[in-house]
Each structure stands twice: as C-alpha cells, then as structure tokens.
Short mmCIF file of C-alpha atoms and ligand atoms in Angstrom, two decimals:
data_model
loop_
_atom_site.label_atom_id
_atom_site.label_comp_id
_atom_site.label_asym_id
_atom_site.label_seq_id
_atom_site.Cartn_x
_atom_site.Cartn_y
_atom_site.Cartn_z
CA MET D 1157 -0.01 0.06 -0.07
CA ALA D 1158 1.27 3.40 -0.83
CA THR D 1159 2.63 5.66 2.06
CA LYS D 1160 0.35 8.67 2.60
CA PHE D 1161 2.13 11.79 3.73
CA ILE D 1162 1.44 15.40 4.31
CA MET D 1163 3.95 17.85 2.91
CA VAL D 1164 4.56 20.91 5.10
CA GLY D 1165 6.37 23.64 3.29
CA ALA D 1166 4.72 22.38 0.06
CA LYS D 1167 5.36 25.61 -1.86
CA GLY D 1168 9.03 25.80 -1.19
CA ARG D 1169 12.02 24.36 -3.21
CA MET D 1170 12.22 21.20 -1.29
CA GLY D 1171 8.45 20.70 -0.85
CA GLN D 1172 7.99 21.05 -4.75
CA ALA D 1173 10.87 18.46 -5.24
CA ILE D 1174 9.28 16.02 -2.80
CA LEU D 1175 5.83 16.43 -4.24
CA SER D 1176 6.81 15.89 -7.91
CA LEU D 1177 8.88 12.68 -6.98
CA ALA D 1178 6.10 11.32 -4.92
CA LYS D 1179 3.51 11.92 -7.83
CA GLU D 1180 5.72 9.87 -10.09
CA SER D 1181 5.84 6.89 -7.72
CA PRO D 1182 3.19 4.38 -6.85
CA ASP D 1183 4.71 3.88 -3.44
CA TYR D 1184 3.75 7.33 -2.17
CA GLN D 1185 0.42 9.19 -1.98
CA VAL D 1186 0.17 12.93 -1.14
CA PHE D 1187 -2.48 13.12 1.49
CA ALA D 1188 -2.23 17.03 1.91
CA GLN D 1189 -0.22 19.93 1.18
CA VAL D 1190 0.42 22.57 3.95
CA ASP D 1191 2.13 25.88 3.57
CA LYS D 1192 2.03 29.20 5.48
CA GLU D 1193 -1.61 29.89 5.25
CA ASP D 1194 -2.84 26.44 6.03
CA ASN D 1195 -3.54 24.55 9.28
CA LEU D 1196 -1.88 21.19 9.67
CA ALA D 1197 -4.15 20.09 12.68
CA ALA D 1198 -7.21 20.52 10.51
CA VAL D 1199 -5.87 17.91 7.86
CA ILE D 1200 -3.70 15.61 9.78
CA GLN D 1201 -6.34 12.86 10.68
CA GLY D 1202 -5.87 9.97 8.22
CA THR D 1203 -2.32 10.50 6.96
CA ASP D 1204 0.50 7.90 7.69
CA SER D 1205 3.26 10.54 8.28
CA VAL D 1206 4.28 14.14 7.98
CA ILE D 1207 7.33 15.50 6.17
CA GLU D 1208 8.38 19.07 7.15
CA PHE D 1209 10.82 21.31 5.14
CA SER D 1210 9.76 24.71 6.00
CA HIS D 1211 11.28 27.18 8.54
CA HIS D 1212 13.15 26.44 11.84
CA SER D 1213 10.70 28.61 13.80
CA VAL D 1214 7.75 26.29 12.56
CA THR D 1215 9.10 22.85 13.39
CA PRO D 1216 8.36 22.82 17.18
CA MET D 1217 4.58 23.55 16.44
CA ILE D 1218 4.60 20.81 13.78
CA ALA D 1219 6.23 18.36 16.01
CA GLU D 1220 3.61 19.08 18.83
CA ILE D 1221 0.59 18.67 16.46
CA CYS D 1222 2.13 15.38 15.28
CA LEU D 1223 2.52 14.26 18.96
CA GLN D 1224 -1.07 15.26 19.70
CA HIS D 1225 -2.21 13.17 16.80
CA GLN D 1226 0.41 10.42 17.22
CA LYS D 1227 1.83 10.71 13.72
CA PRO D 1228 5.41 9.83 12.70
CA LEU D 1229 7.34 12.90 11.59
CA VAL D 1230 10.22 13.44 9.05
CA ILE D 1231 12.09 16.78 9.70
CA GLY D 1232 14.46 18.19 7.03
CA THR D 1233 14.54 21.89 8.18
CA THR D 1234 17.81 23.14 9.56
CA GLY D 1235 18.99 26.14 11.63
CA HIS D 1236 16.95 25.38 14.88
CA SER D 1237 17.62 27.16 18.22
CA GLN D 1238 18.50 25.17 21.38
CA THR D 1239 14.91 25.75 22.48
CA ALA D 1240 13.40 24.24 19.35
CA LEU D 1241 15.79 21.27 19.49
CA LYS D 1242 14.57 20.49 22.95
CA ILE D 1243 10.93 20.55 21.96
CA ILE D 1244 11.72 18.18 19.06
CA GLN D 1245 13.65 15.80 21.37
CA ASP D 1246 10.76 15.90 23.82
CA CYS D 1247 8.17 14.95 21.21
CA ALA D 1248 10.51 12.21 19.83
CA GLN D 1249 10.10 10.50 23.25
CA LYS D 1250 6.49 9.74 22.28
CA ILE D 1251 6.48 9.52 18.46
CA PRO D 1252 9.05 8.25 15.96
CA VAL D 1253 10.84 11.36 14.39
CA VAL D 1254 13.61 11.21 11.77
CA PHE D 1255 15.61 14.37 11.94
CA ALA D 1256 18.38 14.68 9.34
CA PRO D 1257 20.37 17.88 8.12
CA ASN D 1258 20.74 15.93 4.78
CA PHE D 1259 18.75 13.22 3.31
CA SER D 1260 21.22 12.27 0.49
CA ILE D 1261 22.83 8.85 0.52
CA GLY D 1262 26.11 10.39 -0.68
CA VAL D 1263 26.14 12.96 2.34
CA ASN D 1264 25.37 10.21 4.73
CA LEU D 1265 28.16 8.26 3.46
CA LEU D 1266 30.43 11.39 3.83
CA PHE D 1267 29.43 11.49 7.58
CA TYR D 1268 30.50 7.99 7.95
CA LEU D 1269 33.73 8.49 6.02
CA THR D 1270 34.56 11.84 7.88
CA ARG D 1271 34.45 9.93 11.21
CA LYS D 1272 36.64 7.11 9.89
CA ALA D 1273 39.24 9.57 8.36
CA ALA D 1274 39.28 11.58 11.52
CA GLU D 1275 39.78 8.47 13.68
CA ILE D 1276 42.58 7.09 11.26
CA LEU D 1277 44.51 10.42 10.69
CA GLY D 1278 44.27 11.67 14.33
CA GLU D 1279 45.42 14.83 16.03
CA ASP D 1280 48.12 15.68 13.47
CA TYR D 1281 45.73 16.68 10.79
CA ASP D 1282 44.18 20.23 10.85
CA GLN D 1283 40.51 20.09 10.14
CA GLU D 1284 38.29 22.52 8.17
CA VAL D 1285 34.73 22.24 6.83
CA VAL D 1286 33.81 24.35 3.78
CA GLU D 1287 30.12 24.51 2.53
CA MET D 1288 28.56 26.43 -0.34
CA HIS D 1289 24.87 26.92 -0.96
CA HIS D 1290 22.56 29.07 -3.20
CA ARG D 1291 22.22 32.79 -2.49
CA LEU D 1292 18.70 32.38 -1.02
CA LYS D 1293 19.75 30.16 1.79
CA LEU D 1294 18.72 31.56 5.20
CA ASP D 1295 20.96 29.85 7.86
CA ALA D 1296 24.72 29.56 8.05
CA PRO D 1297 26.57 27.32 8.29
CA SER D 1298 24.42 24.68 6.76
CA GLY D 1299 23.01 21.86 8.92
CA THR D 1300 25.16 19.34 7.10
CA GLY D 1301 28.25 21.60 7.64
CA LYS D 1302 27.43 21.73 11.29
CA ARG D 1303 26.95 17.99 11.52
CA LEU D 1304 30.23 17.36 9.73
CA ALA D 1305 31.96 19.67 12.26
CA GLU D 1306 30.11 17.95 15.12
CA ILE D 1307 31.48 14.55 13.97
CA LEU D 1308 35.08 15.93 13.97
CA ALA D 1309 34.45 17.32 17.49
CA GLU D 1310 33.08 13.91 18.65
CA VAL D 1311 36.11 12.13 17.49
CA LYS D 1312 38.21 14.67 19.33
CA LYS D 1313 35.94 14.27 22.42
CA LYS D 1314 35.44 18.01 22.58
CA ASN D 1315 32.26 20.36 22.54
CA LEU D 1316 32.11 21.86 19.08
CA ASP D 1317 30.99 25.34 20.38
CA GLU D 1318 34.32 25.50 22.26
CA ILE D 1319 36.54 24.76 19.35
CA ALA D 1320 34.61 25.85 16.23
CA LYS D 1321 36.23 28.84 14.29
CA HIS D 1322 33.62 30.37 12.04
CA GLY D 1323 35.54 32.23 9.26
CA ARG D 1324 38.69 34.08 10.10
CA VAL D 1325 39.46 37.72 9.85
CA GLY D 1326 42.24 39.94 11.14
CA ILE D 1327 45.36 39.15 13.11
CA ILE D 1328 44.14 35.71 14.16
CA GLY D 1329 47.47 34.29 15.23
CA GLU D 1330 48.67 30.69 14.45
CA ARG D 1331 46.14 28.02 14.11
CA THR D 1332 45.72 25.76 17.16
CA ALA D 1333 45.79 21.95 16.71
CA GLN D 1334 42.35 21.52 18.32
CA GLU D 1335 40.31 24.15 16.42
CA ILE D 1336 37.86 23.11 13.63
CA GLY D 1337 37.39 25.82 11.00
CA VAL D 1338 33.95 26.22 9.56
CA HIS D 1339 33.25 28.37 6.49
CA ALA D 1340 29.94 29.18 4.68
CA LEU D 1341 30.04 30.35 0.99
CA ARG D 1342 26.82 31.54 -0.66
CA GLY D 1343 26.07 32.25 -4.33
CA GLY D 1344 24.04 31.52 -7.46
CA ASP D 1345 21.91 28.32 -7.50
CA VAL D 1346 24.34 25.93 -5.76
CA VAL D 1347 22.10 23.04 -4.40
CA GLY D 1348 24.75 22.06 -1.71
CA ASP D 1349 28.59 21.44 -1.80
CA HIS D 1350 30.49 20.19 1.37
CA THR D 1351 34.25 19.50 1.79
CA VAL D 1352 36.06 18.33 4.80
CA HIS D 1353 39.79 19.23 4.66
CA PHE D 1354 42.38 17.21 6.66
CA ALA D 1355 45.82 18.93 6.30
CA THR D 1356 49.10 18.11 7.73
CA MET D 1357 52.93 18.74 6.90
CA GLY D 1358 53.36 17.34 3.40
CA GLU D 1359 49.86 16.20 2.50
CA ARG D 1360 46.28 17.07 2.37
CA LEU D 1361 43.08 14.88 2.12
CA GLU D 1362 39.78 16.42 0.98
CA LEU D 1363 36.43 14.59 1.15
CA THR D 1364 33.89 16.40 -1.07
CA HIS D 1365 30.18 15.89 -1.77
CA ARG D 1366 28.33 17.86 -4.37
CA ALA D 1367 24.57 17.84 -4.77
CA SER D 1368 23.51 18.82 -8.27
CA SER D 1369 19.78 18.30 -7.85
CA ARG D 1370 17.29 18.51 -4.83
CA ASP D 1371 15.82 15.07 -5.99
CA THR D 1372 18.66 13.42 -3.99
CA PHE D 1373 17.31 14.99 -0.81
CA ALA D 1374 13.72 14.43 -1.76
CA SER D 1375 14.02 10.72 -2.54
CA GLY D 1376 15.78 10.24 0.87
CA ALA D 1377 13.02 12.25 2.70
CA LEU D 1378 10.39 9.87 1.00
CA ARG D 1379 12.33 6.84 1.90
CA ALA D 1380 12.44 8.15 5.57
CA ALA D 1381 8.54 8.81 5.49
CA HIS D 1382 8.03 5.17 4.74
CA TRP D 1383 10.70 3.78 7.09
CA VAL D 1384 9.56 5.77 10.08
CA LEU D 1385 6.09 4.05 10.01
CA SER D 1386 7.33 0.84 11.48
CA GLN D 1387 9.63 2.51 14.11
CA LYS D 1388 9.06 2.87 17.85
CA PRO D 1389 9.14 6.35 19.32
CA GLY D 1390 12.64 7.89 19.25
CA LEU D 1391 14.80 10.39 17.43
CA TYR D 1392 16.40 8.95 14.31
CA SER D 1393 18.89 10.03 11.66
CA MET D 1394 19.21 9.24 8.02
CA GLN D 1395 22.03 6.95 9.11
CA ASP D 1396 19.45 4.87 10.82
CA VAL D 1397 17.14 4.88 7.85
CA LEU D 1398 20.01 3.72 5.63
CA GLY D 1399 21.37 1.19 8.12
CA LEU D 1400 24.74 2.93 8.20
CA LYS D 1401 25.04 2.83 12.04
P1 NAD E 352 11.97 27.50 0.90
O1 NAD E 352 12.09 28.80 1.46
O2 NAD E 352 12.09 27.37 -0.67
O3 NAD E 352 10.65 26.82 1.27
C1 NAD E 352 10.10 26.92 2.68
C2 NAD E 352 8.53 26.80 2.54
O4 NAD E 352 8.04 26.74 3.88
C3 NAD E 352 7.97 28.11 1.89
O5 NAD E 352 6.93 27.57 0.92
C4 NAD E 352 7.22 28.81 3.00
O6 NAD E 352 6.08 29.50 2.62
C5 NAD E 352 6.91 27.57 3.81
N1 NAD E 352 6.48 27.95 5.25
C6 NAD E 352 6.99 28.98 5.98
N2 NAD E 352 6.34 29.09 7.25
C7 NAD E 352 5.48 28.03 7.19
C8 NAD E 352 4.52 27.64 8.17
N3 NAD E 352 4.26 28.27 9.20
N4 NAD E 352 3.80 26.50 7.80
C9 NAD E 352 3.88 25.89 6.62
N5 NAD E 352 4.80 26.18 5.70
C10 NAD E 352 5.54 27.25 5.97
O7 NAD E 352 13.12 26.58 1.61
P2 NAD E 352 13.74 25.26 1.10
O8 NAD E 352 14.93 25.50 0.16
O9 NAD E 352 12.64 24.47 0.53
O10 NAD E 352 14.35 24.73 2.46
C11 NAD E 352 13.54 24.41 3.58
C12 NAD E 352 14.30 23.99 4.78
O11 NAD E 352 14.90 22.78 4.42
C13 NAD E 352 15.51 24.97 5.00
O12 NAD E 352 15.75 24.88 6.51
C14 NAD E 352 16.66 24.13 4.45
O13 NAD E 352 17.93 24.45 5.07
C15 NAD E 352 16.39 22.68 4.70
N6 NAD E 352 16.96 21.77 3.66
C16 NAD E 352 17.29 20.58 4.25
C17 NAD E 352 17.66 19.59 3.35
C18 NAD E 352 17.95 18.09 3.93
O14 NAD E 352 18.40 17.31 3.24
N7 NAD E 352 17.73 18.05 5.25
C19 NAD E 352 17.92 19.83 1.95
C20 NAD E 352 17.60 21.01 1.54
C21 NAD E 352 17.08 22.02 2.26
#
C-alpha cells in the first residue's frame, strides 16, 4: 500500500521537489499539502506520516501537532535554536521522528567517511569544513556543515561550540591543533557542496560531496517517510534509515 504523507512547506523548493517525485511513484500518496496559510491540525487525521521542510521557527509547532495526533514525523528543516531542538527531542520520546540535516545517501556516506578519516588520521591533521549553497539560503553554516564539524569534534571528544572557528578575519595568530574551521560560501543556484579538509605537513586529504539536484534529498525524505512508519518512538537520523550505524 502506498505511504500517505502530508507535505509541510509544500510551496518551497524542497516541498516542490518531494511532491513531484512522490507523484511519479506508486509507493507514495500525497495526502495533503500545507504551507504558510494552512492549518496542519485540520488535515492531519488519516495521514500515515508528515514531512516538514519549512522554517526552523515552525518545526516545534509541527512536532507538537504530530505528537497530539500520534503521527510519525520527518524533519528536513535546519537552523533550529536550542529551545526548538529541545521541543523536537521531547516530542520524539513519544512518536518516531527522523531528523536529518541532509537526506542524500552520498552525504550520509560522507558523515561515515569523515568519522573514519578523523579516527585514522588523528590529532596531527588540521580539520576545516567548507560548505557552499545558493544565495537564497537563510541559515549558516548549513545543517550538514554543522553536522560534519560535530562529527570531527566528537572524535576529538570536545564540545564543538568551544573549538569551532567560524570564518577568520584580522590578526588571528597561528592555528591551534584543536580548532575546527567552519566556512560558509553563498552564491548563485548551488544546491549544496560540502568539503572536509584534513591537512598536515606534506599532504592534504579532501572529502567532497556535491549535490546537483534537490531530488537526492527528496528521494531520501520519502524513503524516511516510509521507514519511520514501522519504528518505535525515538529520534532517528538518516544513518538509521540507511542502516549505516
Ligand atoms: P523555501 O524557502 O524554498 O521553502 C520553505 C517553505 O516553507 C515556503 O514555501 C514557506 O512558505 C513555507 N513555510 C514558512 N512558514 C510556514 C509555516 N508556518 N507553515 C507551513 N509552511 C511554511 O526553503 P527550502 O529550500 O525548501 O528549504 C526548507 C528547509 O529545508 C531549510 O531549512 C533548508 O535548510 C532545509 N533543507 C534541508 C535539506 C535536507 O536534506 N535536510 C535539503 C535542502 C534544504
């Protein structure tokens, strides 16, 4: 049977990409489309799951409506505040939620390879994350760029907020071994590029992913909307959906 879902953020770039892929597939059925002027609570009854790619300020309210109606939720939105993250985590104790800064298979493999490379290369390799996105993107660094930096910090057993260097300007002094540089480029119609640099004396390793179409995120989000139906309450990542953990 086709997975019925509600698309929140239906008029946006990602919403449109997800809706057009779903309409081409017999495995998914668009149950309703919700954007700014619509009320999710009024249409939620009867859907299997909800997919949300809208605005970070909206996600807590969407998660609470899904909780009230016991509907699984897939969140693609990025840029949340700590308060919003807490509400999402609380809701995920009672309903299954997939929350991923990036739904592409390639990027989830990049997360895996970044952890492996950091573990193998160790402390002697300086680490920098560089991301580029289209000129209309609202948040920086990207959720994926942040997650890559978090993985590097996890391997160092450090808190990212204490060691992240966002851009550099002026007389900054020598680079410290612990810091993780994070840099956000913005321009044109770039769908999403991410590179993790590992640099030491005499060599440099760069792991790069480039998305050329939103369809890569859209198909991952649809896959998550089906996978989440058979899960217990909890907060899941795309790594869980893909079985990469
Ligand atoms: P967009 O601006 O094109 O679309 C957002 C849509 O949400 C708009 O149609 C807007 O009207 C709608 N919206 C705003 N407030 C709303 C509300 N209260 N209720 C319902 N809809 C509302 O943005 P986009 O490029 O589609 O990106 C959306 C989000 O997804 C961003 O946070 C972006 O960073 C993120 N994103 C995530 C991934 C991923 O793989 N996780 C990939 C691409 C983008």
